[in-house]
Coordinates of C-alpha atoms in Angstrom, one line a residue:
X1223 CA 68.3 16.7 28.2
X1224 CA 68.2 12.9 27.7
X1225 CA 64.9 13.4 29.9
X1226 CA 63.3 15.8 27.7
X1227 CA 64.1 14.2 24.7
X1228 CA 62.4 10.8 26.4
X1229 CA 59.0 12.4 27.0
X1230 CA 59.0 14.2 23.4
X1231 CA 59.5 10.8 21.6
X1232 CA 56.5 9.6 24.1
X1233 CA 54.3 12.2 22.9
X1234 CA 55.5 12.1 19.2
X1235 CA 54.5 8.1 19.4
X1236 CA 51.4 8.6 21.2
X1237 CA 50.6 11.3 17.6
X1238 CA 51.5 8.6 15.7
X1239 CA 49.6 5.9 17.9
X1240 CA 46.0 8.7 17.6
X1241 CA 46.9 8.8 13.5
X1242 CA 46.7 5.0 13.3
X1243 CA 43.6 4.5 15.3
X1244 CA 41.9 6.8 13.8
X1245 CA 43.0 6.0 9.8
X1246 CA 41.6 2.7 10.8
X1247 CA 38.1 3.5 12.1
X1248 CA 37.9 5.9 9.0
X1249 CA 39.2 3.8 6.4
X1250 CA 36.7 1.0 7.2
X1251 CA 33.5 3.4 8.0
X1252 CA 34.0 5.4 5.3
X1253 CA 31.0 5.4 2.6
X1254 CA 31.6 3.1 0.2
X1255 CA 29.1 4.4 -2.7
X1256 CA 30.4 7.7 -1.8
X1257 CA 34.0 7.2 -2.8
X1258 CA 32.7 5.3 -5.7
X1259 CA 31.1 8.3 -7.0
X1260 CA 34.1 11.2 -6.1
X1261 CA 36.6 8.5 -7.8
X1262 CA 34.2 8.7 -10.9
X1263 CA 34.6 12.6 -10.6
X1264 CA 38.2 12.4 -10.8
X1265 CA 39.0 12.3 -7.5
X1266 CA 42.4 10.6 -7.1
X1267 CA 42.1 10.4 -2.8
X1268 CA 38.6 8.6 -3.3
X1269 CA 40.1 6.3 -5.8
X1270 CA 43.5 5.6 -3.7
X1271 CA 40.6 5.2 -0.7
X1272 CA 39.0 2.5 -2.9
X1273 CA 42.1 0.4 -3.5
X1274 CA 43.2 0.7 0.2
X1275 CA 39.9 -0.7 1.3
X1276 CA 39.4 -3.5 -1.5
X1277 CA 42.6 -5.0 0.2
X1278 CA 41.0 -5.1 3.7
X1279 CA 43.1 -7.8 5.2
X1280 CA 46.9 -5.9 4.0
X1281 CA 45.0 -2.6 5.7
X1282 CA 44.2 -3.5 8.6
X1283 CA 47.4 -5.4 9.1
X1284 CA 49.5 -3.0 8.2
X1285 CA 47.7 -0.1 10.6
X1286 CA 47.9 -2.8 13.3
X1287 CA 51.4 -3.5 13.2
X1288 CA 52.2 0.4 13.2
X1289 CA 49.8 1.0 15.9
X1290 CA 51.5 -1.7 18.0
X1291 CA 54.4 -0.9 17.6
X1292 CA 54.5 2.8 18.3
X1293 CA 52.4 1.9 21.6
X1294 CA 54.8 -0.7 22.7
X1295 CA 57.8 1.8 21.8
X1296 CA 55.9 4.7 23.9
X1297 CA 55.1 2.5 27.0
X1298 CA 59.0 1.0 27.1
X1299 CA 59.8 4.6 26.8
X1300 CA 57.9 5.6 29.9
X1301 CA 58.4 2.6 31.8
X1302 CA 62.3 3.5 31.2
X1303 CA 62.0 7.3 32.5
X1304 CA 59.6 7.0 34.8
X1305 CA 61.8 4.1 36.6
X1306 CA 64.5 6.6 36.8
X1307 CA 62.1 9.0 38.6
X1308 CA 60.8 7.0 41.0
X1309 CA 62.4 3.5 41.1
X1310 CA 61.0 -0.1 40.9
X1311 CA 57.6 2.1 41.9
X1312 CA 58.2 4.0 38.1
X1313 CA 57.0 0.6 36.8
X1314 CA 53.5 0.8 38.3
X1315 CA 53.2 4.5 37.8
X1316 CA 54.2 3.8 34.1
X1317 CA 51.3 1.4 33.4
X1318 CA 49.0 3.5 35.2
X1319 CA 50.1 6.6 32.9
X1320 CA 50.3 4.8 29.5
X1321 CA 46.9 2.9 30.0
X1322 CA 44.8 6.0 30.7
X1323 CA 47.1 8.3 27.7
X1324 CA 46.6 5.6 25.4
X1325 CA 43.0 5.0 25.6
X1326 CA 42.1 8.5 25.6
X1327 CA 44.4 9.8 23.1
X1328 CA 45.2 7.1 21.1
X1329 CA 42.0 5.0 21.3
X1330 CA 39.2 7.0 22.1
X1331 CA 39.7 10.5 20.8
X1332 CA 41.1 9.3 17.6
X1333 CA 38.7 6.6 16.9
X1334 CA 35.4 9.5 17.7
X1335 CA 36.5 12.2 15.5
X1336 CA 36.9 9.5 12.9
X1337 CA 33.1 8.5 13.1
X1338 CA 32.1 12.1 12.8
X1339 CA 33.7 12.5 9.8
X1340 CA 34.9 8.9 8.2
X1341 CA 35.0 10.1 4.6
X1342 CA 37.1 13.3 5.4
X1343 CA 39.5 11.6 7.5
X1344 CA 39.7 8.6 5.3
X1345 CA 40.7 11.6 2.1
X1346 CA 43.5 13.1 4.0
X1347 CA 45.4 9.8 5.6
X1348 CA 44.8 7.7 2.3
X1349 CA 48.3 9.0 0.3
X1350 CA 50.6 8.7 4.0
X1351 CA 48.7 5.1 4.7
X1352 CA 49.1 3.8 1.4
X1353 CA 52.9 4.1 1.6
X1354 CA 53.1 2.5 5.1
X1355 CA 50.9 -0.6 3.5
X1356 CA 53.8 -0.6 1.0
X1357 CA 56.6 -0.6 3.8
X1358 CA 55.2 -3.1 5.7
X1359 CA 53.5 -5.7 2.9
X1360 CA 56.6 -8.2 3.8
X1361 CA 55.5 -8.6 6.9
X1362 CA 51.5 -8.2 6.9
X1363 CA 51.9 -10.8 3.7
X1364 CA 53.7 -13.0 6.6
X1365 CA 51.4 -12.5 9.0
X1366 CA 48.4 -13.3 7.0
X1367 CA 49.9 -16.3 5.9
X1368 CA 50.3 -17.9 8.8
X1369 CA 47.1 -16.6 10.4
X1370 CA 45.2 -18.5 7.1
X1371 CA 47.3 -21.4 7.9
X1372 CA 46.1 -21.5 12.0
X1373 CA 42.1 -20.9 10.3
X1374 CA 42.4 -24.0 8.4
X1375 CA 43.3 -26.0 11.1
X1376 CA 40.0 -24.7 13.2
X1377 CA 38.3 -25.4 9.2
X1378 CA 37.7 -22.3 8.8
X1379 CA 38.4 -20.7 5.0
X1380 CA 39.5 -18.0 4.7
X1381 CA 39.0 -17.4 1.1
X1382 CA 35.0 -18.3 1.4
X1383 CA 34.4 -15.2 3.9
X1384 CA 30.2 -14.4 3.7
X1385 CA 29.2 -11.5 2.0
X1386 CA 25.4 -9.9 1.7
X1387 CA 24.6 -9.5 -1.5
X1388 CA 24.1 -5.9 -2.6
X1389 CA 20.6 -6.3 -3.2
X1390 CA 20.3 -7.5 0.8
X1391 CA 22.7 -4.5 1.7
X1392 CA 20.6 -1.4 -0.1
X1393 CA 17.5 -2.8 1.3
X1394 CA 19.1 -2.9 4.9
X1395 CA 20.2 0.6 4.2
X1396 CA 16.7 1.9 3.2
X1397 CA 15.3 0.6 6.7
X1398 CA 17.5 1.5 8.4
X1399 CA 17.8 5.3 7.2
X1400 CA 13.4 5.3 7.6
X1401 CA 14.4 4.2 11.5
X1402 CA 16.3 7.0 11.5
X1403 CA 14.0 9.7 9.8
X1404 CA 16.3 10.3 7.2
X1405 CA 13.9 8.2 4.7
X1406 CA 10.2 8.7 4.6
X1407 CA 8.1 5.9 4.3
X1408 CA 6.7 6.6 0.9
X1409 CA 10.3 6.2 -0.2
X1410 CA 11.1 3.5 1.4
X1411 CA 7.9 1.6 0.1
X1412 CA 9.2 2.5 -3.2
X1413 CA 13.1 1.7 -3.1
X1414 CA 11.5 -1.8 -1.2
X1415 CA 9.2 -2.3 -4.3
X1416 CA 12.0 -2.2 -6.7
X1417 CA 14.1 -4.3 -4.9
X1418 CA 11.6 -7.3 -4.0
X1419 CA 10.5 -7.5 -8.3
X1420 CA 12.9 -10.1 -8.6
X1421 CA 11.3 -11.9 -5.1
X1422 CA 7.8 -11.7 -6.9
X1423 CA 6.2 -13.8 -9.4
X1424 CA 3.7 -12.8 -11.7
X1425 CA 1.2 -14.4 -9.4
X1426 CA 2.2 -12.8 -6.3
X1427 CA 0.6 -9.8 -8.5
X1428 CA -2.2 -10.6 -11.0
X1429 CA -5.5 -10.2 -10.8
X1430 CA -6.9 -13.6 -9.9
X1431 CA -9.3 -15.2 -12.4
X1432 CA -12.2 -14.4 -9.2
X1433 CA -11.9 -11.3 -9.9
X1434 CA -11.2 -11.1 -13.9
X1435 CA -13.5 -9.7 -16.3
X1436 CA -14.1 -11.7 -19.2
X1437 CA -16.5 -11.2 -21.8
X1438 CA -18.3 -14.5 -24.0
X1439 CA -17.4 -13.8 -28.0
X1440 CA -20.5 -15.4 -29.0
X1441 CA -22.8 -12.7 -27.2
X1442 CA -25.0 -10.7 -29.8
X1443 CA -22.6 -7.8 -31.1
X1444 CA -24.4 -5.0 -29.4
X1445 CA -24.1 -6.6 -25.9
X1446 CA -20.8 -7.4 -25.8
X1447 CA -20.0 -3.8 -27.3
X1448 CA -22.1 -2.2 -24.4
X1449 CA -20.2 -4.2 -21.9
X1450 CA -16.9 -3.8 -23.0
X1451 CA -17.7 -0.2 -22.9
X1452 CA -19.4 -0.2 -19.9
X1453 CA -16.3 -1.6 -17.8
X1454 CA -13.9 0.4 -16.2
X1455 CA -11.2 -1.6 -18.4
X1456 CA -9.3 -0.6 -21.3
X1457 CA -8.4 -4.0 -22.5
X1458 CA -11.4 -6.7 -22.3
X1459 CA -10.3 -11.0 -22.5
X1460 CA -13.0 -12.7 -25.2
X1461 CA -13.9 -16.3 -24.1
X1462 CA -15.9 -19.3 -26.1
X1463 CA -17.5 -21.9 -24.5
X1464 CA -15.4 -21.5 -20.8
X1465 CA -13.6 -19.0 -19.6
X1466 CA -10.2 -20.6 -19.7
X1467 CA -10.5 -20.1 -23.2
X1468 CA -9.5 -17.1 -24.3
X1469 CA -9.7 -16.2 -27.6
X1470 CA -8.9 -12.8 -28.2
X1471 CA -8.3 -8.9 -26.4
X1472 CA -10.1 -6.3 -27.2
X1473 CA -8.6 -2.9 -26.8
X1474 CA -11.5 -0.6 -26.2
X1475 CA -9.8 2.6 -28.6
X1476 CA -9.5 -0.5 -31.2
X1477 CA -13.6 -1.1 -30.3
X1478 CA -14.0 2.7 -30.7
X1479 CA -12.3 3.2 -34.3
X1480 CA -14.1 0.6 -35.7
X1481 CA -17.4 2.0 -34.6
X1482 CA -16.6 5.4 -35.8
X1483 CA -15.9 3.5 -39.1
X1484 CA -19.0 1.9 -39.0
X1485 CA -20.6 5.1 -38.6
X1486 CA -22.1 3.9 -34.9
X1487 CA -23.6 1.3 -36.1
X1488 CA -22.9 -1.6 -33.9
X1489 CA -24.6 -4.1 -36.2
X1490 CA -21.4 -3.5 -38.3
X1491 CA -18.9 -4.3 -36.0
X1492 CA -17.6 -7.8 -34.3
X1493 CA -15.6 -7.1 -31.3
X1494 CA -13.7 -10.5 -31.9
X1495 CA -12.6 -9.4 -35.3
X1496 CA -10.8 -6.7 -33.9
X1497 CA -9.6 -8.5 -31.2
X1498 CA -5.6 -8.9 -30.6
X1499 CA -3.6 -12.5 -29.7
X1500 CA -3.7 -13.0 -26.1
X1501 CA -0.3 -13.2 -24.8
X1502 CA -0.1 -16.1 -21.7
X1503 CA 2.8 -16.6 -19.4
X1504 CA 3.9 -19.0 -16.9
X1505 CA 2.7 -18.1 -13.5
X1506 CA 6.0 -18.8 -11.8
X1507 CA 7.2 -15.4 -14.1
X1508 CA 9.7 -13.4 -11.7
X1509 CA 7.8 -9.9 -12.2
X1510 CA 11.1 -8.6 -13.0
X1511 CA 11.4 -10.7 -16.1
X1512 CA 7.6 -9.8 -16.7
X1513 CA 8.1 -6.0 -16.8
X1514 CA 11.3 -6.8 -19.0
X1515 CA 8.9 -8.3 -21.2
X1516 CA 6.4 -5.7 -21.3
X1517 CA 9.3 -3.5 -22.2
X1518 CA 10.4 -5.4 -24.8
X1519 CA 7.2 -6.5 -26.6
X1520 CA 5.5 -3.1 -26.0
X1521 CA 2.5 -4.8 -24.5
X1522 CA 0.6 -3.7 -21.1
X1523 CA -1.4 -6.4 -21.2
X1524 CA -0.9 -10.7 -20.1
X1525 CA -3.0 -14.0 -19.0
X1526 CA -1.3 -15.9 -16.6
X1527 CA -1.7 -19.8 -16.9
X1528 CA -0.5 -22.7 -14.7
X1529 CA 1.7 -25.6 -15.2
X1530 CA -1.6 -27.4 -16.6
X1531 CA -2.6 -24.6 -19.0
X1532 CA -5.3 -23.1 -16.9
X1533 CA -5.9 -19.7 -16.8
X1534 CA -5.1 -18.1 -13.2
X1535 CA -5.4 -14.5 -14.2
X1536 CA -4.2 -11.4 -15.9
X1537 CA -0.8 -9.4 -15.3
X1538 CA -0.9 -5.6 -16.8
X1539 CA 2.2 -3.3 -16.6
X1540 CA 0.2 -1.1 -14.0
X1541 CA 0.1 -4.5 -11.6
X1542 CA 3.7 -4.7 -11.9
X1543 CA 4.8 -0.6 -11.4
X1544 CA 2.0 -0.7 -8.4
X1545 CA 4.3 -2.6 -6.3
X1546 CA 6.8 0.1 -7.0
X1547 CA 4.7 3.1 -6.6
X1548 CA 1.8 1.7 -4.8
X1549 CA -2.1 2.1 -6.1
X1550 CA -2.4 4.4 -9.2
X1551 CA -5.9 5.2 -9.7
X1552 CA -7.5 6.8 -12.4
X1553 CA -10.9 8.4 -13.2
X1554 CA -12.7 5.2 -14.4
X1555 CA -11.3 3.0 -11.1
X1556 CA -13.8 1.9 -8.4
X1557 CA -12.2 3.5 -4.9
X1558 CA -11.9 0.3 -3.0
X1559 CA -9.5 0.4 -0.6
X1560 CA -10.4 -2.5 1.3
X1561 CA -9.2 -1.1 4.7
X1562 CA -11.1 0.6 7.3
X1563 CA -10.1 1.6 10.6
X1564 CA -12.9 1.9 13.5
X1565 CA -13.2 3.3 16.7
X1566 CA -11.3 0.8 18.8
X1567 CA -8.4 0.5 16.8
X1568 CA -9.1 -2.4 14.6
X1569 CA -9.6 -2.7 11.1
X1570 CA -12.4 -3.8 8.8
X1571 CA -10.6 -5.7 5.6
X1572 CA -11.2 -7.3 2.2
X1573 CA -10.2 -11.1 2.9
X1574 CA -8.9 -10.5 -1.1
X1575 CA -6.5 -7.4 -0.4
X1576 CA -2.9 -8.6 -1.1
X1577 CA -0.8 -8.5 2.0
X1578 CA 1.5 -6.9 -0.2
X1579 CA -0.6 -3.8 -0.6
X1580 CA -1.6 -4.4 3.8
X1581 CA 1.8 -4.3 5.1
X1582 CA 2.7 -1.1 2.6
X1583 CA -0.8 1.1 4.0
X1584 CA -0.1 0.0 7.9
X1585 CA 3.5 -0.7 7.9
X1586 CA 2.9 -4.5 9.1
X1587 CA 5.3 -6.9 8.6
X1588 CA 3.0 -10.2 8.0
X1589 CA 4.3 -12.9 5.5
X1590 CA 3.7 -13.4 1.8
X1591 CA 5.3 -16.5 0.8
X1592 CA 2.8 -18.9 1.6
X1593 CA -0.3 -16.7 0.8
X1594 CA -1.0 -13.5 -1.9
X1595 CA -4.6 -12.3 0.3
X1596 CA -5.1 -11.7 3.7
X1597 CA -7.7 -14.3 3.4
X1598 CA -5.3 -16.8 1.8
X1599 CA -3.3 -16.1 5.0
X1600 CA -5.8 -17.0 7.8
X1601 CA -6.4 -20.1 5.8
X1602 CA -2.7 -21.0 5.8
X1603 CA -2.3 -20.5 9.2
X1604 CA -5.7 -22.2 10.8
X1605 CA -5.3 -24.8 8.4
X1606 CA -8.9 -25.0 7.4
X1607 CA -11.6 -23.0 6.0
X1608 CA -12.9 -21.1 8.9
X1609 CA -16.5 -20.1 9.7
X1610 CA -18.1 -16.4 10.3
X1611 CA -17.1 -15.8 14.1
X1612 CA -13.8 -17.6 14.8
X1613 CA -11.3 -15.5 15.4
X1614 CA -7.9 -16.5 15.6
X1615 CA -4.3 -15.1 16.8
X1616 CA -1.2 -15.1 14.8
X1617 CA 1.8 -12.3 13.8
X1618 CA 0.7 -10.3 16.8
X1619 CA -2.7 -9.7 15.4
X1620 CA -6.0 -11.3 16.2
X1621 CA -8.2 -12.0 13.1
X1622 CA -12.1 -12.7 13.0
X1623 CA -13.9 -13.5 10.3
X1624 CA -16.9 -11.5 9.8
X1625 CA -18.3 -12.9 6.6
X1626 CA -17.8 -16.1 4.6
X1627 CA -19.2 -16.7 0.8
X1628 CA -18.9 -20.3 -0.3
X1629 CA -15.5 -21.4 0.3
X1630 CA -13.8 -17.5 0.6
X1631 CA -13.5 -15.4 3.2
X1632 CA -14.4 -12.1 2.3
X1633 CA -14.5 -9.7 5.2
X1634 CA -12.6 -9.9 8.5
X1635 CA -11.8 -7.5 11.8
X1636 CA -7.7 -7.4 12.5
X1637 CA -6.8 -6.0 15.6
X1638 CA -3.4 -5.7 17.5
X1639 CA -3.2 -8.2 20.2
X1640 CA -2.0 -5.2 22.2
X1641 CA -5.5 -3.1 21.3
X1642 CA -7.2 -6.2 22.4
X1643 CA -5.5 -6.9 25.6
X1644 CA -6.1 -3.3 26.9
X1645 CA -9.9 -3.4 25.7
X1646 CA -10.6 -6.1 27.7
X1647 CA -8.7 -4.8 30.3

């Protein structure tokens, strides 16, 4: 009887030993945001799930301590009956036993089925597991203590443990769900856009002053009315004297009422009149804090100046939700994509395309802290202006400039370094 009884305490700690392994893998695998949002819904498992796991250190110890000592219990247990079996040998057989039951049934098995389902395991052990972390706090509480006290003699602080900030964790989540297919890439651009506006400044995203269209205020009336209404742009900078002076905005449904009112006489009307206040902002603007702006002033529309007061370029609300969405073109935008693939794998590029809006369209992964353009980029790295010709190789790519106007490198071939090997080859 005593026998019997010997083997079914084994098996009921070796139950209790699979229940503690496996409240442990679920409890810390479980889905965080996920029991955020049942506990919101009223669900009093997710929110007892929450608490345990916002006290990670009196979790774990407390599963720990149960876990050990059911385990130790089971294998003295064994030892014991299994010596009265078979003798000194029963010692031997008893290790041999307990290893391969524990591991499989108390380590293994357990610890699996918790990682299929962490957040349904994690529901259903929360209410018993939350009264053994109140049984045991004396002695986790203990425990911890001393284990802080033999960190800080190593230095190590306990109470400074490094955490990724949320905005570092989301973004890690988003790759790593498009690795997994679970994420398409269009998505993933776009969760990645919102994420890096805090990253960006408003340079990082205007259009540079190379490429601004700006308009003299002292051209005859009808001129400047047939050019603002010839561009592709609803709002138009006025300059006098030099382009860094901007004087004035003209919005062309502004342009339009007033010739109506002029009966379409364009004699009548001076654009600059009509013209709004330019708004200028700091180029080191976060485009967070620029869209913020836009928001709040209910303007599209912004010059961007440097530290000296020199005009860089001009933001607009549709730079700043590009990086979110990606290009949004309309009827009266010129299709310029600035990429073209050819035959042998390489591409034909804009030396102005942001490497922003390159690494979204080929999925690269080449650096934007030192250079907006692609051309900006192959100056940074060669470290002088290069000539039609010279190629270089950097980031896994290979770059050759094809054409060079003034000081700016307008066109270039990039081809992977593994296209290039293999053509050659």
């Amino acid at each position: 009887m005593s026998l019997w009884l010997s083997l079914f305490a084994i098996v009921a700690l070796l139950a209790m030993s699979f229940f503690f392994s496996g409240s442990e893998t679920a409890l810390t695998a479980s889905s965080r945001a996920r029991m955020y949002q049942m506990a919101k819904a009223g669900n009093k498992r997710a929110s007892l799930v929450e608490k345990l796991t916002a006290e990670k250190e009196r979790l774990i110890g407390a599963i720990l301590l149960g876990n050990n000592v059911v385990n130790i219990l089971a294998s003295t247990l064994a030892a014991s009956v299994l010596i009265q079996i078979f003798g000194e040998a029963g010692i031997a057989y008893a290790t041999l036993a307990m290893t391969a039951a524990v591991v499989v049934f108390s380590e293994v098995l357990p610890k699996t089925i918790a990682l299929i389902r962490p957040d349904g395991f994690a529901l259903f052990v929360s209410p018993i597991i939350r009264v053994i972390v109140l049984v045991f706090s004396p002695v986790t509480l203990t425990v911890q203590a001393f284990v802080n006290v033999i960190l800080r003699l190593f230095g190590l602080d306990p109470d400074k443990a490094s955490e990724i900030s949320g905005h570092e964790e989301l973004r890690g989540a988003v790759d790593f769900l498009h690795s997994e297919g679970e994420v398409v890439k269009g998505d993933r651009d776009m969760l990645g856009g919102i994420l890096d506006l805090r990253e960006l400044e408003v340079s990082d995203v205007m259009v540079h002053r190379t490429r601004m269209l700006a308009l003299d205020a002292d051209m005859p009336a009808d001129e400047l009315i047939g050019a603002i209404l010839d561009s592709p742009f609803t709002r138009v900078p006025l300059y006098k004297d030099k382009q860094d002076n901007i004087v004035g905005v003209v919005h062309a449904k502004d342009l339009l009422r007033a010739i109506q009112k002029a009966d379409g006489d364009f004699t009548k009307v001076n654009p600059a009149r009509i013209a709004f206040k330019p708004w200028f902002v700091p180029d080191t603007t976060s485009a967070q804090a620029q869209l913020n702006a836009f928001l709040k002033r209910k303007l599209h529309f912004a010059l961007v100046v440097d530290e000296y007061g020199e005009v860089q370029g001009l933001i607009t609300l549709e730079d700043i939700l590009e990086e979110i969405v990606g290009e949004i073109a309309d009827e009266h935008d010129a299709v310029i994509d600035g990429v073209r693939k050819q035959a042998d794998g390489s591409y034909i590029i804009d030396g102005q395309l942001p490497i922003r809006d390159l690494n979204r369209a080929l999925d690269w992964n080449l650096p934007d802290e030192e250079a907006t353009t692609v051309a900006g980029l192959v100056i940074h790295e060669a470290k002088l202006i290069p000539d039609p010709g010279q190629q270089f190789t950097f980031h896994n790519l290979r770059f050759k400039v094809l054409r060079r106007q003034h000081n700016r490198v307008t066109q270039l071939r990039v081809s992977p370094v593994e296209a290039v090997v293999s053509a050659k080859a």
